[in-house]
Coordinates of C-alpha atoms in Angstrom, one line a residue:
Chain A
M744 CA 91.4 -52.0 0.4
S745 CA 92.6 -50.3 -2.9
R746 CA 94.3 -47.5 -1.8
V747 CA 93.0 -44.0 -3.5
T748 CA 95.7 -42.0 -2.6
P749 CA 99.5 -41.9 -4.0
Y750 CA 101.0 -43.2 -0.7
I751 CA 104.3 -44.7 -1.0
H752 CA 105.8 -46.1 1.9
R753 CA 109.1 -45.3 2.8
D754 CA 111.6 -45.4 5.6
S755 CA 112.4 -41.9 6.2
P756 CA 112.7 -38.8 8.2
V757 CA 110.0 -37.3 6.4
H758 CA 107.5 -39.9 6.4
A759 CA 107.7 -40.0 10.4
L760 CA 107.0 -36.7 10.9
N761 CA 103.4 -36.4 12.1
P762 CA 100.7 -35.9 9.5
L763 CA 99.6 -32.4 11.1
T764 CA 103.2 -31.1 10.5
K765 CA 103.3 -31.7 7.5
G766 CA 100.0 -30.6 6.9
V767 CA 100.9 -27.1 7.8
F768 CA 104.3 -27.1 6.5
F769 CA 102.3 -27.9 3.3
C770 CA 100.0 -25.0 3.2
C771 CA 102.0 -22.5 4.1
I772 CA 104.6 -23.0 1.3
V773 CA 101.5 -23.1 -0.9
T774 CA 100.4 -19.8 0.8
I775 CA 103.7 -18.0 0.2
A776 CA 104.2 -19.0 -3.1
F777 CA 101.1 -17.5 -3.6
A778 CA 102.2 -14.2 -2.2
A779 CA 106.1 -14.4 -3.6
P780 CA 106.5 -11.1 -4.9
S781 CA 109.5 -12.7 -7.6
V782 CA 110.4 -15.7 -9.4
G783 CA 113.4 -16.5 -7.2
V784 CA 111.4 -17.0 -3.9
V785 CA 109.4 -19.4 -5.6
L786 CA 112.5 -21.3 -7.2
S787 CA 114.0 -21.4 -3.2
L788 CA 110.8 -22.8 -2.4
L789 CA 110.8 -25.8 -4.9
G790 CA 114.4 -26.4 -4.3
A791 CA 113.1 -26.7 -0.4
V792 CA 110.7 -28.8 -1.9
A793 CA 113.1 -30.9 -4.1
I794 CA 115.7 -31.2 -1.7
A795 CA 112.8 -32.8 1.1
A796 CA 111.9 -35.1 -1.9
V797 CA 115.4 -36.5 -1.5
V798 CA 115.2 -36.9 1.8
A799 CA 112.1 -38.9 1.7
K800 CA 113.3 -41.2 -0.9
V801 CA 110.5 -40.5 -3.3
A802 CA 112.5 -37.8 -5.8
R803 CA 111.5 -39.3 -8.7
N804 CA 108.0 -40.5 -7.6
L805 CA 107.3 -36.8 -7.3
A806 CA 109.3 -35.8 -10.4
A807 CA 107.4 -38.5 -12.5
L808 CA 103.5 -37.2 -11.2
V809 CA 104.8 -33.4 -11.1
L810 CA 105.3 -33.7 -14.7
K811 CA 102.4 -35.7 -16.0
S812 CA 100.5 -33.0 -14.0
A813 CA 101.7 -29.7 -15.2
F814 CA 103.8 -30.3 -18.4
L815 CA 100.9 -29.6 -20.7
I816 CA 99.6 -26.6 -18.7
V817 CA 102.6 -25.1 -18.5
F818 CA 103.4 -25.5 -22.3
L819 CA 99.7 -24.1 -22.7
I820 CA 100.7 -21.1 -20.5
F821 CA 104.2 -20.3 -22.5
V822 CA 102.1 -20.8 -25.8
V823 CA 99.1 -18.1 -24.9
Q824 CA 100.9 -15.8 -22.6
G825 CA 104.2 -15.4 -24.6
L826 CA 101.7 -15.3 -28.1
F827 CA 99.0 -13.2 -26.5
Y828 CA 99.9 -11.5 -22.9
P829 CA 98.3 -8.0 -22.4
G830 CA 100.1 -4.9 -22.6
S831 CA 103.1 -6.5 -24.6
K832 CA 105.4 -4.1 -25.7
A833 CA 108.9 -5.5 -26.2
A834 CA 109.0 -8.6 -29.0
L835 CA 111.4 -11.3 -29.5
W836 CA 111.0 -13.0 -31.9
T837 CA 108.6 -12.6 -34.8
I838 CA 107.6 -15.9 -37.1
G839 CA 105.4 -14.9 -39.8
P840 CA 101.8 -13.7 -38.3
V841 CA 103.5 -14.9 -34.7
T842 CA 105.3 -13.1 -32.2
V843 CA 106.5 -13.9 -28.9
W844 CA 106.2 -11.2 -26.6
R845 CA 109.4 -10.6 -23.6
E846 CA 106.3 -9.6 -21.0
G847 CA 104.4 -12.3 -22.1
L848 CA 107.2 -14.9 -21.4
R849 CA 108.2 -13.9 -18.6
F850 CA 105.1 -13.6 -16.8
A851 CA 104.5 -17.6 -18.2
T852 CA 108.2 -18.1 -16.6
F853 CA 106.8 -16.9 -12.7
T854 CA 103.0 -18.6 -13.3
S855 CA 104.5 -21.7 -14.7
A856 CA 107.4 -22.0 -11.6
R857 CA 104.9 -20.5 -9.1
L858 CA 102.2 -23.5 -10.0
I859 CA 104.8 -26.6 -10.4
T860 CA 106.2 -25.0 -7.1
I861 CA 102.6 -25.5 -5.6
I862 CA 101.9 -29.0 -7.7
A863 CA 105.4 -30.0 -6.1
A864 CA 104.5 -29.5 -2.7
T865 CA 101.1 -31.0 -3.2
V866 CA 102.9 -34.3 -4.5
L867 CA 105.2 -34.4 -1.8
F868 CA 102.7 -34.1 0.8
I869 CA 100.5 -36.6 -0.7
L870 CA 103.4 -39.1 -1.3
T871 CA 104.2 -39.3 2.2
T872 CA 101.2 -38.6 4.7
R873 CA 98.5 -41.7 5.1
A874 CA 95.0 -40.2 4.4
E875 CA 94.1 -42.2 7.7
D876 CA 96.9 -41.0 9.6
L877 CA 96.1 -37.4 9.2
V878 CA 91.8 -37.4 9.6
S879 CA 93.2 -39.4 12.7
E880 CA 95.2 -37.4 14.3
M881 CA 93.0 -33.9 13.2
M882 CA 90.3 -36.2 15.1
A883 CA 92.3 -36.6 18.2
H884 CA 93.1 -32.6 17.8
G885 CA 89.6 -31.9 17.7
L886 CA 88.0 -33.1 14.4
S887 CA 84.1 -34.0 14.9
R888 CA 84.3 -37.7 14.7
K889 CA 81.3 -38.2 12.2
L890 CA 83.0 -35.6 10.3
G891 CA 86.6 -38.2 9.7
Y892 CA 84.8 -40.7 9.7
V893 CA 83.0 -39.3 6.6
V894 CA 86.1 -38.1 4.7
L895 CA 87.6 -42.0 5.0
M896 CA 84.6 -43.6 3.8
T897 CA 84.4 -41.3 0.7
M898 CA 88.3 -42.1 0.2
Q899 CA 87.2 -45.8 0.3
I900 CA 83.7 -45.6 -1.5
V901 CA 85.2 -43.6 -4.2
P902 CA 87.5 -46.5 -6.0
Q903 CA 84.6 -49.0 -5.2
M904 CA 82.6 -46.8 -7.3
Q905 CA 85.0 -46.2 -10.0
A906 CA 85.4 -49.7 -10.2
R907 CA 81.8 -50.4 -11.3
A908 CA 82.0 -47.8 -12.9
A909 CA 84.4 -49.2 -15.3
A910 CA 82.3 -52.3 -15.2
I911 CA 78.8 -50.8 -16.3
L912 CA 80.5 -49.4 -19.0
D913 CA 82.0 -52.5 -20.4
A914 CA 78.4 -54.1 -19.6
Q915 CA 76.3 -51.8 -21.4
R916 CA 78.8 -52.0 -24.4
S917 CA 78.4 -55.6 -24.8
R918 CA 74.9 -54.6 -24.6
G919 CA 75.5 -52.8 -27.7
L920 CA 75.6 -49.1 -26.1
E921 CA 77.5 -47.1 -28.4
T922 CA 80.6 -45.1 -26.9
E923 CA 82.3 -43.6 -30.1
G924 CA 80.9 -41.9 -32.4
S925 CA 79.0 -38.7 -33.1
L926 CA 78.6 -36.2 -30.1
I927 CA 75.0 -37.1 -30.0
K928 CA 75.7 -40.9 -29.3
R929 CA 77.6 -40.5 -26.7
F930 CA 75.5 -38.1 -24.9
R931 CA 73.0 -40.5 -25.5
A932 CA 75.8 -43.3 -23.9
Y933 CA 75.6 -41.2 -20.7
V934 CA 72.7 -41.7 -18.7
P935 CA 72.5 -45.5 -19.3
I936 CA 75.7 -45.8 -17.6
V937 CA 75.8 -43.5 -14.8
G938 CA 72.2 -44.3 -14.0
P939 CA 72.2 -47.8 -12.8
L940 CA 75.7 -46.6 -10.7
V941 CA 73.6 -43.9 -8.9
V942 CA 70.8 -45.6 -8.5
G943 CA 72.8 -48.8 -6.8
S944 CA 74.6 -46.7 -4.8
I945 CA 71.6 -44.5 -3.2
I946 CA 69.4 -47.8 -2.7
S947 CA 72.4 -49.1 -0.6
L948 CA 72.5 -46.4 1.7
E949 CA 70.0 -47.5 3.5
T950 CA 72.0 -50.8 4.2
R951 CA 75.4 -48.7 4.7
S952 CA 73.4 -46.5 7.3
L953 CA 72.5 -49.3 9.6
A954 CA 75.9 -51.0 9.6
I955 CA 77.9 -48.4 10.9
E956 CA 75.0 -47.6 13.2
A957 CA 75.8 -50.9 13.9
R958 CA 79.2 -50.1 14.6
G959 CA 78.2 -47.0 16.7
F960 CA 78.7 -44.5 14.5
S961 CA 76.6 -42.2 16.6
S962 CA 77.8 -43.0 19.8
P963 CA 78.6 -40.2 22.1
T964 CA 81.1 -42.0 24.0
R965 CA 84.5 -41.2 23.7
R966 CA 86.6 -43.3 21.4
V967 CA 90.0 -44.3 21.2
R968 CA 92.8 -45.2 19.1
V969 CA 94.4 -48.3 18.2
E970 CA 97.4 -46.4 17.0
E971 CA 98.6 -43.4 18.2
I972 CA 100.7 -41.1 15.6
R973 CA 103.8 -39.7 16.9
D974 CA 104.1 -35.9 17.8
S975 CA 106.4 -34.4 19.3
R976 CA 107.6 -30.9 21.0
G977 CA 109.9 -29.7 18.3
E978 CA 107.1 -31.1 16.1
R979 CA 104.7 -28.7 17.3
V980 CA 106.9 -25.7 18.0
S981 CA 108.0 -25.5 14.3
R982 CA 104.4 -26.1 13.3
W983 CA 103.5 -22.3 15.6
A984 CA 106.6 -21.1 13.7
I985 CA 106.2 -22.0 9.9
A986 CA 102.7 -20.8 10.4
V987 CA 103.7 -16.9 12.4
L988 CA 106.0 -16.8 9.6
T989 CA 103.8 -17.4 7.3
A990 CA 101.3 -15.4 8.6
S991 CA 104.2 -12.4 8.4
F992 CA 105.0 -12.6 5.3
V993 CA 101.6 -12.3 4.4
V994 CA 101.1 -9.4 5.9
W995 CA 104.3 -7.8 4.8
R996 CA 103.4 -8.6 1.4
F997 CA 99.9 -7.6 1.4
A998 CA 101.0 -4.3 3.1
S999 CA 103.6 -3.9 0.5
W1000 CA 100.7 -4.4 -2.3
I1001 CA 98.8 -1.7 -0.5
S1002 CA 101.5 0.8 -0.2
S1003 CA 102.3 0.7 -3.8
L1004 CA 98.8 1.3 -4.8
I1005 CA 98.7 4.5 -2.9
H1006 CA 102.3 5.6 -4.7
Chain B
M434 CA 49.9 -47.2 23.2
A435 CA 48.0 -43.6 23.5
Q436 CA 49.4 -41.5 20.3
T437 CA 48.7 -37.5 19.9
A438 CA 47.4 -36.5 16.9
Q439 CA 50.7 -35.7 14.8
P440 CA 53.6 -37.6 15.3
R441 CA 56.9 -35.7 15.9
V442 CA 60.3 -36.7 14.6
V443 CA 62.8 -35.7 17.0
K444 CA 66.2 -35.1 15.9
S445 CA 69.1 -33.4 16.5
G446 CA 72.0 -33.0 14.0
I447 CA 72.6 -34.9 10.9
G448 CA 71.2 -37.5 10.6
T449 CA 73.5 -41.0 9.9
M450 CA 72.1 -41.0 6.3
A451 CA 72.7 -37.8 5.3
W452 CA 76.5 -37.9 6.6
L453 CA 76.4 -41.4 4.0
L454 CA 75.3 -39.4 1.6
V455 CA 78.4 -37.6 1.4
P456 CA 80.5 -40.1 -0.1
V457 CA 78.1 -41.2 -2.3
A458 CA 77.4 -38.1 -3.5
V459 CA 81.4 -37.6 -3.7
G460 CA 81.5 -40.9 -6.0
I461 CA 78.9 -39.6 -8.2
N462 CA 80.6 -36.5 -8.7
L463 CA 83.8 -38.8 -9.6
V464 CA 82.2 -41.0 -11.7
G465 CA 80.1 -38.4 -13.5
N466 CA 83.4 -37.0 -14.3
F467 CA 85.2 -39.8 -14.9
I468 CA 82.5 -41.3 -17.7
A469 CA 82.3 -37.7 -19.2
V470 CA 86.1 -38.1 -20.0
S471 CA 85.7 -41.9 -20.9
L472 CA 82.9 -40.6 -23.2
K473 CA 85.3 -37.7 -24.6
L474 CA 82.1 -35.4 -23.8
P475 CA 82.8 -31.3 -23.8
V476 CA 81.7 -31.5 -20.3
F477 CA 82.9 -31.9 -16.8
L478 CA 79.6 -32.9 -15.4
D479 CA 81.5 -33.2 -11.9
S480 CA 78.7 -31.2 -10.0
I481 CA 75.7 -33.9 -10.2
G482 CA 76.5 -35.2 -6.9
T483 CA 77.0 -31.9 -5.3
V484 CA 73.6 -30.6 -6.4
T485 CA 71.4 -34.3 -5.6
A486 CA 73.1 -33.9 -1.9
A487 CA 72.0 -30.6 -1.9
T488 CA 68.4 -31.1 -2.8
L489 CA 68.3 -34.1 -0.6
A490 CA 69.7 -33.1 2.6
G491 CA 70.9 -29.3 2.2
P492 CA 73.1 -26.4 2.0
W493 CA 75.6 -27.7 4.1
I494 CA 76.1 -31.4 3.2
G495 CA 76.2 -30.0 -0.5
A496 CA 78.6 -28.0 0.2
L497 CA 80.5 -30.4 1.9
V498 CA 80.2 -32.7 -0.8
G499 CA 81.8 -30.1 -3.3
L500 CA 84.9 -29.3 -0.4
L501 CA 85.2 -33.5 -1.0
T502 CA 84.8 -34.2 -4.0
N503 CA 87.8 -31.6 -4.8
L504 CA 90.3 -32.7 -2.5
I505 CA 89.5 -36.3 -3.1
A506 CA 90.0 -35.5 -7.7
G507 CA 93.2 -33.2 -6.0
L508 CA 94.6 -36.1 -5.1
L509 CA 93.6 -38.9 -7.5
I510 CA 93.5 -36.8 -10.6
T511 CA 95.5 -34.1 -10.7
P512 CA 96.4 -30.7 -8.3
T513 CA 93.9 -28.9 -10.1
W514 CA 91.2 -29.5 -8.5
L515 CA 91.9 -29.1 -5.2
W516 CA 91.9 -24.7 -5.7
Y517 CA 88.4 -24.9 -7.5
A518 CA 87.3 -26.6 -4.1
V519 CA 85.6 -23.1 -3.4
V520 CA 83.8 -23.5 -6.5
N521 CA 81.9 -26.5 -5.6
V522 CA 81.3 -25.7 -2.6
V523 CA 79.5 -22.8 -3.3
F524 CA 77.3 -24.8 -5.9
G525 CA 76.6 -27.5 -3.0
I526 CA 75.3 -23.6 -1.1
V527 CA 73.4 -22.3 -4.1
A528 CA 71.5 -25.7 -4.9
G529 CA 71.1 -26.8 -1.5
F530 CA 69.0 -22.8 -0.9
L531 CA 68.0 -23.6 -4.0
A532 CA 66.3 -26.4 -3.5
R533 CA 64.5 -25.3 0.1
K534 CA 63.0 -22.9 -2.0
G535 CA 61.4 -25.0 -3.9
W536 CA 63.0 -24.6 -7.3
Y537 CA 63.9 -27.9 -8.1
S538 CA 60.1 -29.0 -8.7
T539 CA 59.6 -28.5 -12.4
I540 CA 62.0 -29.3 -15.3
P541 CA 61.9 -25.8 -16.5
K542 CA 62.3 -24.6 -13.1
T543 CA 65.7 -27.0 -12.9
I544 CA 66.6 -25.9 -16.1
V545 CA 67.0 -22.2 -14.7
C546 CA 68.7 -23.5 -11.6
G547 CA 71.2 -24.9 -14.1
L548 CA 71.9 -21.4 -15.4
I549 CA 72.2 -19.9 -12.3
L550 CA 74.8 -22.4 -10.9
A551 CA 76.2 -21.8 -14.2
V552 CA 76.6 -18.2 -14.2
I553 CA 77.9 -18.5 -10.4
G554 CA 80.3 -20.8 -11.4
M555 CA 81.7 -18.3 -13.8
I556 CA 82.0 -15.5 -11.4
V557 CA 84.1 -18.0 -8.7
S558 CA 86.2 -19.6 -11.1
A559 CA 87.3 -17.0 -13.5
P560 CA 89.4 -15.4 -10.8
I561 CA 91.0 -18.4 -9.6
T562 CA 92.0 -19.4 -13.3
A563 CA 93.3 -15.9 -14.0
Y564 CA 95.0 -15.7 -11.0
V565 CA 96.8 -19.2 -10.2
Y566 CA 97.2 -20.2 -14.2
G567 CA 97.3 -16.8 -15.7
G568 CA 94.1 -17.9 -17.6
V569 CA 94.9 -21.4 -19.1
T570 CA 93.3 -24.4 -17.5
G571 CA 94.0 -27.1 -20.7
A572 CA 90.9 -27.5 -21.3
G573 CA 88.9 -26.3 -24.8
E574 CA 88.4 -23.0 -24.0
D575 CA 91.9 -21.9 -23.4
F576 CA 92.0 -21.5 -27.6
I577 CA 88.6 -19.8 -27.1
R578 CA 90.5 -17.5 -24.7
A579 CA 93.8 -16.9 -26.8
Y580 CA 91.5 -15.8 -28.9
L581 CA 90.4 -13.1 -26.7
Y582 CA 93.6 -12.0 -25.7
A583 CA 94.7 -11.8 -29.1
T584 CA 91.8 -9.5 -29.3
G585 CA 92.9 -7.2 -26.3
K586 CA 91.1 -8.3 -23.2
T587 CA 92.2 -8.7 -20.0
L588 CA 92.9 -11.4 -18.1
I589 CA 89.7 -11.6 -16.2
E590 CA 87.4 -10.7 -18.9
G591 CA 89.0 -13.5 -20.9
A592 CA 89.0 -16.1 -18.1
I593 CA 85.0 -15.5 -18.0
T594 CA 83.7 -15.7 -21.7
A595 CA 85.5 -18.5 -22.1
S596 CA 83.8 -20.9 -19.6
A597 CA 80.5 -18.6 -20.9
I598 CA 80.1 -21.2 -23.1
T599 CA 81.2 -24.8 -21.8
E600 CA 79.7 -23.9 -18.0
P601 CA 75.7 -23.6 -18.5
I602 CA 75.7 -26.5 -20.5
D603 CA 77.7 -28.3 -17.8
K604 CA 75.5 -26.7 -15.5
I605 CA 71.8 -27.2 -16.7
L606 CA 73.0 -30.8 -17.7
S607 CA 73.9 -31.6 -14.6
A608 CA 71.0 -29.7 -12.6
I609 CA 68.8 -32.2 -15.0
I610 CA 70.4 -35.1 -14.0
A611 CA 70.3 -34.2 -10.4
F612 CA 66.5 -33.3 -10.4
L613 CA 65.7 -37.1 -12.5
I614 CA 67.8 -38.9 -9.6
V615 CA 65.8 -37.3 -6.8
K616 CA 62.5 -37.7 -8.5
G617 CA 64.0 -41.5 -8.7
V618 CA 64.9 -41.7 -4.7
P619 CA 61.4 -43.3 -3.3
Q620 CA 59.7 -41.1 -0.9
R621 CA 60.1 -42.9 2.1
Y622 CA 63.9 -42.6 1.8
R623 CA 64.0 -38.9 1.1
S624 CA 62.9 -37.9 4.6
Q625 CA 65.6 -40.2 5.9
F626 CA 67.9 -37.5 5.1
K627 CA 66.8 -33.5 5.9

């Protein structure tokens, strides 16, 4: 079965944590990053993520993925905001017709730092958590069984469909389908590629439906897991603790924002 | 074996076929996008599955498809997709309700639906773009946005106006393709989804 997520298996305390714990921490980090009042807070979050990545022995992979995702956007943010940030007054340099503004750069730095932190937290979570484990844990904690199963199935089907799409693309190309050239030609190529894939997938639905029904999809019987996932009291407590802390932080930020509007 | 005049289908909850439509529709969304990117088209075409699922099985399945699409694409491609999940969810809901009211019956009506989706898409995604990125997404519309900032608009206005050009084309195309797909599904299959 080809892997959907970039999960990398390592022997580390971070990997051994319950997926729910990691998920909760991830959500909290992202929330705090969004509500953060200053670059300092954001950078300390980023630092925490970096440390966790080192502990989880995925630091290099994390850096590579974050760079890949964020580089172009950060560059563009700096260009667009540095040059065109509305309301800028303090110019830093002027090269010909182009001016770089201090407010713009400051905004760009803050936004980029926040973005990178969020991406880093996301990547760390993905690299250290197996999707099946996460869904399994959520099902054990009350997530609807069918919903969880459907999520898992989606993760399996998607790589299959992508492989089939690539195959159809090649097959149609070898039959003379034009996939390069003018915009119209390329638009015309879309349906002959996506069409067979979609039709095939929908027709196979009925067969799949019979298959999973035969495996007890709709059965109301209680399920038992083959592999239990470790959870500990300490982890449960920490989940609640950080959730409460994050919620208080958000409330505090919201309150200060409201009061800044009034005064 | 006497049957009363009208056989009734008694079903509670969401049928298996409807649940199964979700992975396939997510696949259609992602593959649709993948092919559009491979062909270097200027449109995303990542909501075809959402609209199809919403038309066949209702707004909530459509919403689920939208949510899962962005979650999985966020894992597979870049995390950028994650926070736009809300947008795809809204597409599912709106398309589903439009379909229930019979708005997907003819091509002209479908085009209108595409426009509705485009407008809603712009409204929902503009604040996200403005807040998360300060208005930059890395797509071609950024240049339009830069021009708008230079001429004095605010972040939100810039974000909205830029996508005003790409979104309608994208959504109308998606709506039409979804319409063609639904038309192509034989009637006997179609009833199993509701």
